[in-house]
PDB file of C-alpha atoms in Angstrom:
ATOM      1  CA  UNK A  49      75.736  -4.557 -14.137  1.00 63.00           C
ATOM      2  CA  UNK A  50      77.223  -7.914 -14.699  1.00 73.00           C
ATOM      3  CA  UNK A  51      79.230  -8.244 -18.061  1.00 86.00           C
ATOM      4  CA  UNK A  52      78.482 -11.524 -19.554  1.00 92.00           C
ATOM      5  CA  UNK A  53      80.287 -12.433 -23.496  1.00 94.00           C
ATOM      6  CA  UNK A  54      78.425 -15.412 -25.486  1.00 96.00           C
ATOM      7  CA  UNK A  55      79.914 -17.138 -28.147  1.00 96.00           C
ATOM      8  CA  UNK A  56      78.878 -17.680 -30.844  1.00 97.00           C
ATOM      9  CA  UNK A  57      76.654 -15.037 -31.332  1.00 96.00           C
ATOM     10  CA  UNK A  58      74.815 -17.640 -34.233  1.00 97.00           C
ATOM     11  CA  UNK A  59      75.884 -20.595 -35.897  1.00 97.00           C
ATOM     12  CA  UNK A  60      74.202 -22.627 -38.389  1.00 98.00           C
ATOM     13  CA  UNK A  61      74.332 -26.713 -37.994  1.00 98.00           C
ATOM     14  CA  UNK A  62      73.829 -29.615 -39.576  1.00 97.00           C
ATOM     15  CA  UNK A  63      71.642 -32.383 -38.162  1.00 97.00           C
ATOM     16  CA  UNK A  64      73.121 -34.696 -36.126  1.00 98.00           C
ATOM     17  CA  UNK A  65      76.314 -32.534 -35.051  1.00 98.00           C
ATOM     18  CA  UNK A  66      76.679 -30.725 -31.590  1.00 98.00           C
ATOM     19  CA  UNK A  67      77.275 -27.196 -30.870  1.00 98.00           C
ATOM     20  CA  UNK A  68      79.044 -25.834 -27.913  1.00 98.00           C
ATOM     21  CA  UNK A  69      78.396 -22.487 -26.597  1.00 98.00           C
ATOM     22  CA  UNK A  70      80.445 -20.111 -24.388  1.00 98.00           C
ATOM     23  CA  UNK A  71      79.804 -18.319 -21.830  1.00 97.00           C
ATOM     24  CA  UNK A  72      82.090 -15.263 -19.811  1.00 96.00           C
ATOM     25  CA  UNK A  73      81.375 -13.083 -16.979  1.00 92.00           C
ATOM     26  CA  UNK A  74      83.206 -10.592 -15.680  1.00 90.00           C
ATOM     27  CA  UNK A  75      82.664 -11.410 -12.351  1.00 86.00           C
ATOM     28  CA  UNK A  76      82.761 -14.574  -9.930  1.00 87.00           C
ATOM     29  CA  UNK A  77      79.558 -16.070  -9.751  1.00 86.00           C
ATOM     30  CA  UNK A  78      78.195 -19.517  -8.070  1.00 85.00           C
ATOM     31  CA  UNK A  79      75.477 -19.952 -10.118  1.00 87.00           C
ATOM     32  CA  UNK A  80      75.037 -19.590 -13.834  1.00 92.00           C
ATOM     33  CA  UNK A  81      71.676 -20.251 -15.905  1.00 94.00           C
ATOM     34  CA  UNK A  82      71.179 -21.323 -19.102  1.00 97.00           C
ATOM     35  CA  UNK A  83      67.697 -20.599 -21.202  1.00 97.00           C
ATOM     36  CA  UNK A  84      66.486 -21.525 -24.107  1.00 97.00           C
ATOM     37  CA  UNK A  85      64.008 -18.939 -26.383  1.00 95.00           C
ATOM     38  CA  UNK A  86      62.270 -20.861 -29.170  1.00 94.00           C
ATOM     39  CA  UNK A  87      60.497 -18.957 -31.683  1.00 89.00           C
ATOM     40  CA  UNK A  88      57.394 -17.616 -30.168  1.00 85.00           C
ATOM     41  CA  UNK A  89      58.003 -19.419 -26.825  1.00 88.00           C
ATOM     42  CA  UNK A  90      58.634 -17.626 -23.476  1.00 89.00           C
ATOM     43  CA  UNK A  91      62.221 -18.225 -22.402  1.00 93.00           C
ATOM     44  CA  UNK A  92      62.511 -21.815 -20.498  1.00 95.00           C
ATOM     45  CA  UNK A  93      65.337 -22.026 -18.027  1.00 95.00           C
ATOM     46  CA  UNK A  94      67.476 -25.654 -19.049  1.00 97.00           C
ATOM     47  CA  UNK A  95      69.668 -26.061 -16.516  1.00 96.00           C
ATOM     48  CA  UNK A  96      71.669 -23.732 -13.044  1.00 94.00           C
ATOM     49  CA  UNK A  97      75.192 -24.659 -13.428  1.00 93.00           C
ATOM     50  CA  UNK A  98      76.814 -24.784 -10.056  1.00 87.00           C
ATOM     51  CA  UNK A  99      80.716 -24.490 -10.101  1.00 83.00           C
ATOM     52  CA  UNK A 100      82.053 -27.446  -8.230  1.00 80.00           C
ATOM     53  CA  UNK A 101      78.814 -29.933  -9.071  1.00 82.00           C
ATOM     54  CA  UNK A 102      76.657 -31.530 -11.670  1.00 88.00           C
ATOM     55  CA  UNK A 103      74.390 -28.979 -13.392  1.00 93.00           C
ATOM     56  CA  UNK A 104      70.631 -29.128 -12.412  1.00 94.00           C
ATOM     57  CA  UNK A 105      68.416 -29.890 -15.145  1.00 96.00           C
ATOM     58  CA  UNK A 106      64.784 -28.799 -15.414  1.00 95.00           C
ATOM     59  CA  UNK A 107      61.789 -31.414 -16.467  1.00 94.00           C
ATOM     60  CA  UNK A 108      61.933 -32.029 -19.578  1.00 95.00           C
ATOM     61  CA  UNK A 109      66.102 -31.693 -20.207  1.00 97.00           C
ATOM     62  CA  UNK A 110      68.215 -34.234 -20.290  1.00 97.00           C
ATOM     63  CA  UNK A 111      72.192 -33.750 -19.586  1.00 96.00           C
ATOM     64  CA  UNK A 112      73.193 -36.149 -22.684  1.00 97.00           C
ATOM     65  CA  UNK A 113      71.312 -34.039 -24.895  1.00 98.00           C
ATOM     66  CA  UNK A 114      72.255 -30.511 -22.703  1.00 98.00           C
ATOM     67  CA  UNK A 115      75.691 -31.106 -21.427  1.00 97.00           C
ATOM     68  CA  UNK A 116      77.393 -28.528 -19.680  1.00 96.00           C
ATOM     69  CA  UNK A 117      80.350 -27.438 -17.701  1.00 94.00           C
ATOM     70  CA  UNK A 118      81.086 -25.184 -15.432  1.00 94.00           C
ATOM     71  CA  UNK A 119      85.321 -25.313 -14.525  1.00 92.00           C
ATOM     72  CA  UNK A 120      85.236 -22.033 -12.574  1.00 92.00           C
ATOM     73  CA  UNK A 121      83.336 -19.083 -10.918  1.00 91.00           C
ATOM     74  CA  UNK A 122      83.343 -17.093 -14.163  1.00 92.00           C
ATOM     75  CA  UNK A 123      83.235 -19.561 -17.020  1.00 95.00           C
ATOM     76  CA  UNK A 124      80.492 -22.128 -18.434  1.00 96.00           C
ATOM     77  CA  UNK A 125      79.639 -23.830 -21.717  1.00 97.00           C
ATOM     78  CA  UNK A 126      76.392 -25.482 -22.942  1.00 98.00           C
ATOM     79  CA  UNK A 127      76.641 -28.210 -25.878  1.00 98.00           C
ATOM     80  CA  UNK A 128      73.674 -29.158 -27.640  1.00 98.00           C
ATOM     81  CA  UNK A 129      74.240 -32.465 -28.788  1.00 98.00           C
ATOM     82  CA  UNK A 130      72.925 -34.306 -31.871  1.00 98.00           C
ATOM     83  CA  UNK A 131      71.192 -31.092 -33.747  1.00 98.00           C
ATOM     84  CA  UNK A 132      68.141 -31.538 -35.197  1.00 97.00           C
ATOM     85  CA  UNK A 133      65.755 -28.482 -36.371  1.00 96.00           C
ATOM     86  CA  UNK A 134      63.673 -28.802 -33.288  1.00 95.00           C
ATOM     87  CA  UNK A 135      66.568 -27.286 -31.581  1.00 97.00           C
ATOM     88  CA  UNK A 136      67.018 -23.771 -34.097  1.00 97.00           C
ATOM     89  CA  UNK A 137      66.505 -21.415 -31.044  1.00 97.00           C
ATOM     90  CA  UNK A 138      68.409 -18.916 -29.255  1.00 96.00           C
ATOM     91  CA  UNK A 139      70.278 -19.745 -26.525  1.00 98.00           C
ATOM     92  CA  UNK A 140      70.796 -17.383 -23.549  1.00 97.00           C
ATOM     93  CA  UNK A 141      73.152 -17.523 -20.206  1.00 96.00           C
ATOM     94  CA  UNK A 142      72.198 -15.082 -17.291  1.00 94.00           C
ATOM     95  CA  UNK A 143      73.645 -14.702 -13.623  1.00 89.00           C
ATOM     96  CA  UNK A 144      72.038 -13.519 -10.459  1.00 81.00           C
ATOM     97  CA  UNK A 145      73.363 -10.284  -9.872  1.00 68.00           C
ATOM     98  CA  UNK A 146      73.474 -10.813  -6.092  1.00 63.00           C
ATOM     99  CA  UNK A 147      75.983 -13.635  -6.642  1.00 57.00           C
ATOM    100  CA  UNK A 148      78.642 -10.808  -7.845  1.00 52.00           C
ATOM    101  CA  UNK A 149      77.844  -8.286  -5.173  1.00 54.00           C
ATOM    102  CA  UNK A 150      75.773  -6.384  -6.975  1.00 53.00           C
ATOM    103  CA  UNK A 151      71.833  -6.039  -4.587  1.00 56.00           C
ATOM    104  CA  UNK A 152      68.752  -4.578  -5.642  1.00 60.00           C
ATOM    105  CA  UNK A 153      68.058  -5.843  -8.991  1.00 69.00           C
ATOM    106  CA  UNK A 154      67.778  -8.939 -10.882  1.00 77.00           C
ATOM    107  CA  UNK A 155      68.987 -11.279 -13.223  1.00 83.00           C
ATOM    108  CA  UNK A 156      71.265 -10.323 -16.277  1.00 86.00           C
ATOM    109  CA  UNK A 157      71.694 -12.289 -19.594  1.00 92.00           C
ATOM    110  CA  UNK A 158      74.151 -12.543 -21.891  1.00 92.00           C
ATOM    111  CA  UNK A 159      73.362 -11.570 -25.923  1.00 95.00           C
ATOM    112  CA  UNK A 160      72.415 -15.031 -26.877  1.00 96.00           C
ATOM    113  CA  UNK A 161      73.360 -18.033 -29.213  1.00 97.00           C
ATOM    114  CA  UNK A 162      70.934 -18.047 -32.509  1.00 96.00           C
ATOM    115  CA  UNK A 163      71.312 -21.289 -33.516  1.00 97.00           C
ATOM    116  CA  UNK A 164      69.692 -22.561 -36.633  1.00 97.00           C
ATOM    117  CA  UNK A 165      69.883 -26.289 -37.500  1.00 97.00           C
ATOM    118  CA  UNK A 166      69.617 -27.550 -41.157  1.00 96.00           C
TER     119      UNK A 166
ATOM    120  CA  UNK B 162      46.864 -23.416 -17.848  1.00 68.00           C
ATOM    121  CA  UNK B 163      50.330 -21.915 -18.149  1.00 78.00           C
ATOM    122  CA  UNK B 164      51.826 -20.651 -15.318  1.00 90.00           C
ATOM    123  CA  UNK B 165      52.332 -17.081 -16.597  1.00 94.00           C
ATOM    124  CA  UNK B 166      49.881 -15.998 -19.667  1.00 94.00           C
ATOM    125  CA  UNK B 167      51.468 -12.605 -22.163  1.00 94.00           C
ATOM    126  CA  UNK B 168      49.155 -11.483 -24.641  1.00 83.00           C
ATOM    127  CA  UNK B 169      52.235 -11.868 -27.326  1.00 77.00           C
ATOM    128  CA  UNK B 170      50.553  -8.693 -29.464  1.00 82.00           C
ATOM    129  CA  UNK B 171      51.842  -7.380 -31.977  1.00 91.00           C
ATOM    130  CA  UNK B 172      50.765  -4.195 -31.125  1.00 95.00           C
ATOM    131  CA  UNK B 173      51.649  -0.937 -32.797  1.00 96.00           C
ATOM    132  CA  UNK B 174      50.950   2.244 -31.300  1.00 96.00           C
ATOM    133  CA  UNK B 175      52.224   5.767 -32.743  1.00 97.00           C
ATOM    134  CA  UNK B 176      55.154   8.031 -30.886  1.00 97.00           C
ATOM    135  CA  UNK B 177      53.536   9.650 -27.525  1.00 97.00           C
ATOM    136  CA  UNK B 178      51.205   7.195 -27.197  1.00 97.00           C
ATOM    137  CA  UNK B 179      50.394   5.579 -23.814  1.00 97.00           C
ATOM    138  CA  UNK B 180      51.502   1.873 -23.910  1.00 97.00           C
ATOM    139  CA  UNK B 181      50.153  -0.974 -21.600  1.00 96.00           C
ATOM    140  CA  UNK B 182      51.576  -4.377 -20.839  1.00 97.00           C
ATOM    141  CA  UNK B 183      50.090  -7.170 -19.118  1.00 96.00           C
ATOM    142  CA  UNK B 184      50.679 -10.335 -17.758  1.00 97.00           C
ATOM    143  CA  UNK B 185      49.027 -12.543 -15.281  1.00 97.00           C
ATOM    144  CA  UNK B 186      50.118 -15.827 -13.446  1.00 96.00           C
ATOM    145  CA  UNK B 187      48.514 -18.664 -11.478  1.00 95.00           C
ATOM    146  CA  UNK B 188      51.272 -19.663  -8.949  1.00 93.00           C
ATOM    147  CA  UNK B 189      50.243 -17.513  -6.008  1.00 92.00           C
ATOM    148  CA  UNK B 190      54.267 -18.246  -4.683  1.00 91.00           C
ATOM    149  CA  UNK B 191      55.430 -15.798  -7.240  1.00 92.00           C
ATOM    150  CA  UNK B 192      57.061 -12.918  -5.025  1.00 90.00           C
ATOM    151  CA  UNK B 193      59.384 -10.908  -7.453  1.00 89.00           C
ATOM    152  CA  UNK B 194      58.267  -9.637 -10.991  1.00 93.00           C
ATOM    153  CA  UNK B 195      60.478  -8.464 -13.213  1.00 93.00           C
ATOM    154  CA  UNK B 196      60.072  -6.753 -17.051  1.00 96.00           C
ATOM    155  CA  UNK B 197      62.649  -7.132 -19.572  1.00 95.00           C
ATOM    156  CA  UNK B 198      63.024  -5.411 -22.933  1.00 96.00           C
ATOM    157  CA  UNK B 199      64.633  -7.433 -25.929  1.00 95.00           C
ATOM    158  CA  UNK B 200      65.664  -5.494 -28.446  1.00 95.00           C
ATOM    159  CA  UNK B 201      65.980  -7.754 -32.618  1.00 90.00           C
ATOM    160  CA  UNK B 202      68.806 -10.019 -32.194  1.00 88.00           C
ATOM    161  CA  UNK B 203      69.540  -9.052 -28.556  1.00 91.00           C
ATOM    162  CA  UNK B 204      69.295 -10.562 -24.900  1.00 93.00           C
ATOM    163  CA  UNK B 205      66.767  -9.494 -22.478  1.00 94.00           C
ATOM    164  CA  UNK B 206      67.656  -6.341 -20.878  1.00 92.00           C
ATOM    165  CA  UNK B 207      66.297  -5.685 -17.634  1.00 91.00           C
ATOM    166  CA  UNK B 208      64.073  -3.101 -17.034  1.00 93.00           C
ATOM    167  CA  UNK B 209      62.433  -2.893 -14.132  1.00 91.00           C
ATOM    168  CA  UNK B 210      61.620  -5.094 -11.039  1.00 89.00           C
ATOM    169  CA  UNK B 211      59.236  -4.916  -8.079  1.00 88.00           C
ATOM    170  CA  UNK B 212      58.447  -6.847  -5.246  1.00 84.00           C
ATOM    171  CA  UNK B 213      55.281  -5.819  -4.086  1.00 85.00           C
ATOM    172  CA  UNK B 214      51.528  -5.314  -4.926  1.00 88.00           C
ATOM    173  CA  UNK B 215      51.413  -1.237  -6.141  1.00 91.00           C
ATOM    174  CA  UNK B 216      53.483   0.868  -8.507  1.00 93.00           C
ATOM    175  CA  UNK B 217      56.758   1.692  -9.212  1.00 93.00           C
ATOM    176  CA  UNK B 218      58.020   4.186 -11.422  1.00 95.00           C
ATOM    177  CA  UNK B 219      60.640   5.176 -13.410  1.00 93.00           C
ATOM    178  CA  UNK B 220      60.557   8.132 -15.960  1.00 96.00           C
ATOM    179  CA  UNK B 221      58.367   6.954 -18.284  1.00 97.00           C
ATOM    180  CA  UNK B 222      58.027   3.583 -17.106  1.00 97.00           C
ATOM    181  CA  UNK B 223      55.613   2.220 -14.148  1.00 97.00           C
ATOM    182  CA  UNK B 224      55.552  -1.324 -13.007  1.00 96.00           C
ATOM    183  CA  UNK B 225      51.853  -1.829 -11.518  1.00 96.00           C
ATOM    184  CA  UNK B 226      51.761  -5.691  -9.703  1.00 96.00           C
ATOM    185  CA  UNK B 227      47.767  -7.139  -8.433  1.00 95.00           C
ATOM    186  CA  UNK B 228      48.892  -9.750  -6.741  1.00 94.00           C
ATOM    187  CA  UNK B 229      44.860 -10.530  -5.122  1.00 94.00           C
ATOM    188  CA  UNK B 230      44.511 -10.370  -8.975  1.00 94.00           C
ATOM    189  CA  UNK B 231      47.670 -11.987 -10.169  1.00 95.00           C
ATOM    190  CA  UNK B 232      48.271  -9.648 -12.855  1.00 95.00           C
ATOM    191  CA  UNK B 233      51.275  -7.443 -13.629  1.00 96.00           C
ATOM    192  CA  UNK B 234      51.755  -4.351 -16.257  1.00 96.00           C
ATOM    193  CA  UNK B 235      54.164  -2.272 -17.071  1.00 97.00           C
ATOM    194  CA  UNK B 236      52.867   1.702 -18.473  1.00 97.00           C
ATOM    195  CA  UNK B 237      54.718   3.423 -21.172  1.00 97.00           C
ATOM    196  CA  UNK B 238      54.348   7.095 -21.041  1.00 97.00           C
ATOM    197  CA  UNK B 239      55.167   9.221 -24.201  1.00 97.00           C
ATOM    198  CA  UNK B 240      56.414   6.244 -26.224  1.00 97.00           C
ATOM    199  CA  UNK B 241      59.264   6.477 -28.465  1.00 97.00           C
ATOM    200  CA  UNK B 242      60.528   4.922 -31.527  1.00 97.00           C
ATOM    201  CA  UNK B 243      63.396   3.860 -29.710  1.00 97.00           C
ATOM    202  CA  UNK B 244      60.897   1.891 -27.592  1.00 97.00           C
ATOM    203  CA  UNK B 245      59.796  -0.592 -30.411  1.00 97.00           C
ATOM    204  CA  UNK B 246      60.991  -4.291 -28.927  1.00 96.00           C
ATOM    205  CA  UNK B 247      59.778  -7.222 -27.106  1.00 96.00           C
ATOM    206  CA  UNK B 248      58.904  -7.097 -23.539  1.00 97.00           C
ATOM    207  CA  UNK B 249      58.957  -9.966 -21.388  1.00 96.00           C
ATOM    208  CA  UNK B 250      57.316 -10.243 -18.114  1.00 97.00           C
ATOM    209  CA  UNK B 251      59.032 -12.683 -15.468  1.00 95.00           C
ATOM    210  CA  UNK B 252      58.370 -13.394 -12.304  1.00 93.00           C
ATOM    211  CA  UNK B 253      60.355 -15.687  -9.507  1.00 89.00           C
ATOM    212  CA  UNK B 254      59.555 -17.165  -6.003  1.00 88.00           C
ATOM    213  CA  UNK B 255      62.260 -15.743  -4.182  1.00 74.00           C
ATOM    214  CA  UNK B 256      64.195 -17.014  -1.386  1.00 67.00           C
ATOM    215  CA  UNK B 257      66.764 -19.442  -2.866  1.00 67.00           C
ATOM    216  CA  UNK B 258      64.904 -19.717  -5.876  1.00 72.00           C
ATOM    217  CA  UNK B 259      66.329 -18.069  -8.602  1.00 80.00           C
ATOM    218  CA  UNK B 260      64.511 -19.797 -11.295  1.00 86.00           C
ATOM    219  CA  UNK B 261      62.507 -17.004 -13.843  1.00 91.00           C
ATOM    220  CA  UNK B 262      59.508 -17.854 -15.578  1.00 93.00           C
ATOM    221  CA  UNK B 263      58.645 -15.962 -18.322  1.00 95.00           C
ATOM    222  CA  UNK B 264      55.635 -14.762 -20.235  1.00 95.00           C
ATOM    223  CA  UNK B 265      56.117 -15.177 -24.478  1.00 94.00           C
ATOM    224  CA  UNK B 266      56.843 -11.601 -24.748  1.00 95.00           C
ATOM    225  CA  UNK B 267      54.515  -8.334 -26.288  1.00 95.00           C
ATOM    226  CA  UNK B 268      56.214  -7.266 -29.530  1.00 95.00           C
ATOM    227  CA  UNK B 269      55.657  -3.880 -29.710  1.00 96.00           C
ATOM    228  CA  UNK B 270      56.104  -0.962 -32.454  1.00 97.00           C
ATOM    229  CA  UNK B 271      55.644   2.490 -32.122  1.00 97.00           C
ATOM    230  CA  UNK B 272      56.094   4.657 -35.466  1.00 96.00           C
ATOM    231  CA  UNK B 273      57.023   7.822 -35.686  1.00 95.00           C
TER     232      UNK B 273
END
C-alpha cells in the first residue's frame, strides 16, 4: 500500500489563526484528497487536489477558508484559515491507489490532523 | 435523507461473538463499496472492498452488498479484542469518480 506521512499529527489553535497541514506520499500520484471527520460526522471529502491546477472544492467549501497546494506529484498541504471551534476536527489526506500503480483495491489515508481550536 | 445511513452503535459484543454491520444508501449510482476500520486516534484503514451484489470473504471477515436493497454489511466471525474500533462503510460511483461517501461509522467493542 501507499505510504502517506501527515503532519501534524494534532495541534491545538487559537481562534482566528490558520493551520497548515502536510501531507507526503511515497509515491507519485495525480490526485490527492483531503477529508474532513467532525466528531460524530461521517468523513466529508473538502477538496481533490490536482498537481498542475486549482484544487476542486466540494459544496459547501470555500478555497479562502480551505486553501491548498499541491507543487508536485507527491506533496500537498491544506490550511485552514481563520480557526474557530467549529473547525476542531480531524483532518485526513488519502490517494487512489490506482494513481501509484497499485490495482485492485481502494483508497488509502493518511493518520490524520486532530485539530482542536480554542 | 442522507445519502448513506450507519447505525453509529455503540455496540459491544463479547470475544467470539458474531458481529454485523450495516449500511444502506439511496443513490442507486453507487458501484464500489468499501469498509474501513479506524482504530482511536488513527486513519481509516481499509478493509475490504467489493464491487458487486453477493459476498466476499476474507478470514473472518465477509462483505455482503443488496444492491435491489441498497444495503451493505460486513460479518465478523469469532470477534476479537483486537477488533474493538470504528468501522466505516463507503461507497463510490466509479468510473472517474473517485469521490467516497461515507457512513458515520459503528463503534464497536468486544471484551474479552
Amino acid at each position: 500500500s501507499a505510504v502517506i506521512s501527515q503532519k501534524p499529527s494534532r495541534d491545538i489553535c487559537q481562534r482566528g489563526t490558520s493551520l497548515t497541514i502536510q501531507c507526503q506520499v511515497d509515491s507519485q500520484v495525480t490526485m490527492m484528497f483531503w477529508y474532513r471527520q467532525q466528531p460524530g460526522q461521517s468523513l466529508t471529502l473538502i477538496a481533490t487536489a490536482n498537481q498542475g491546477s486549482e484544487a476542486t472544492y466540494e459544496s459547501g467549501f470555500v478555497i479562502d477558508k480551505f486553501p491548498i497546494s499541491r507543487p508536485n506529484l507527491t506533496f500537498s498541504t491544506l490550511t485552514v484559515s481563520n480557526l474557530s471551534p467549529e473547525d476542531s476536527s480531524i483532518y485526513l489526506c488519502s490517494v487512489p491507489p490506482w494513481d501509484s500503480g497499485i490495482m485492485d483495491t481502494e483508497a488509502f489515508f493518511g493518520q490524520g490532523t486532530r485539530l482542536t481550536v480554542v | 435523507q442522507k445519502e448513506v445511513e450507519q447505525d453509529p452503535g455503540p455496540l459491544s459484543v463479547p470475544e467470539g461473538a458474531i458481529v454485523s454491520l450495516n449500511c444502506t444508501y439511496s443513490n442507486s449510482a453507487f458501484q464500489y463499496f468499501m469498509w474501513y476500520r479506524q482504530y482511536s486516534r488513527k486513519g481509516p484503514e481499509l478493509l475490504m472492498y467489493t464491487y458487486s451484489s453477493g459476498n466476499k470473504e476474507d478470514g473472518r471477515f465477509t462483505a455482503q452488498v443488496d444492491k435491489s436493497s441498497k444495503y451493505i454489511s460486513l460479518f465478523i466471525r469469532d470477534s476479537q479484542p483486537s477488533d474493538s474500533a470504528t468501522y466505516l462503510c463507503a461507497m463510490r460511483s466509479g468510473g472517474s469518480n473517485y469521490k467516497l461517501t461515507f457512513g458515520k461509522g459503528t463503534l464497536l467493542t468486544v471484551n474479552p
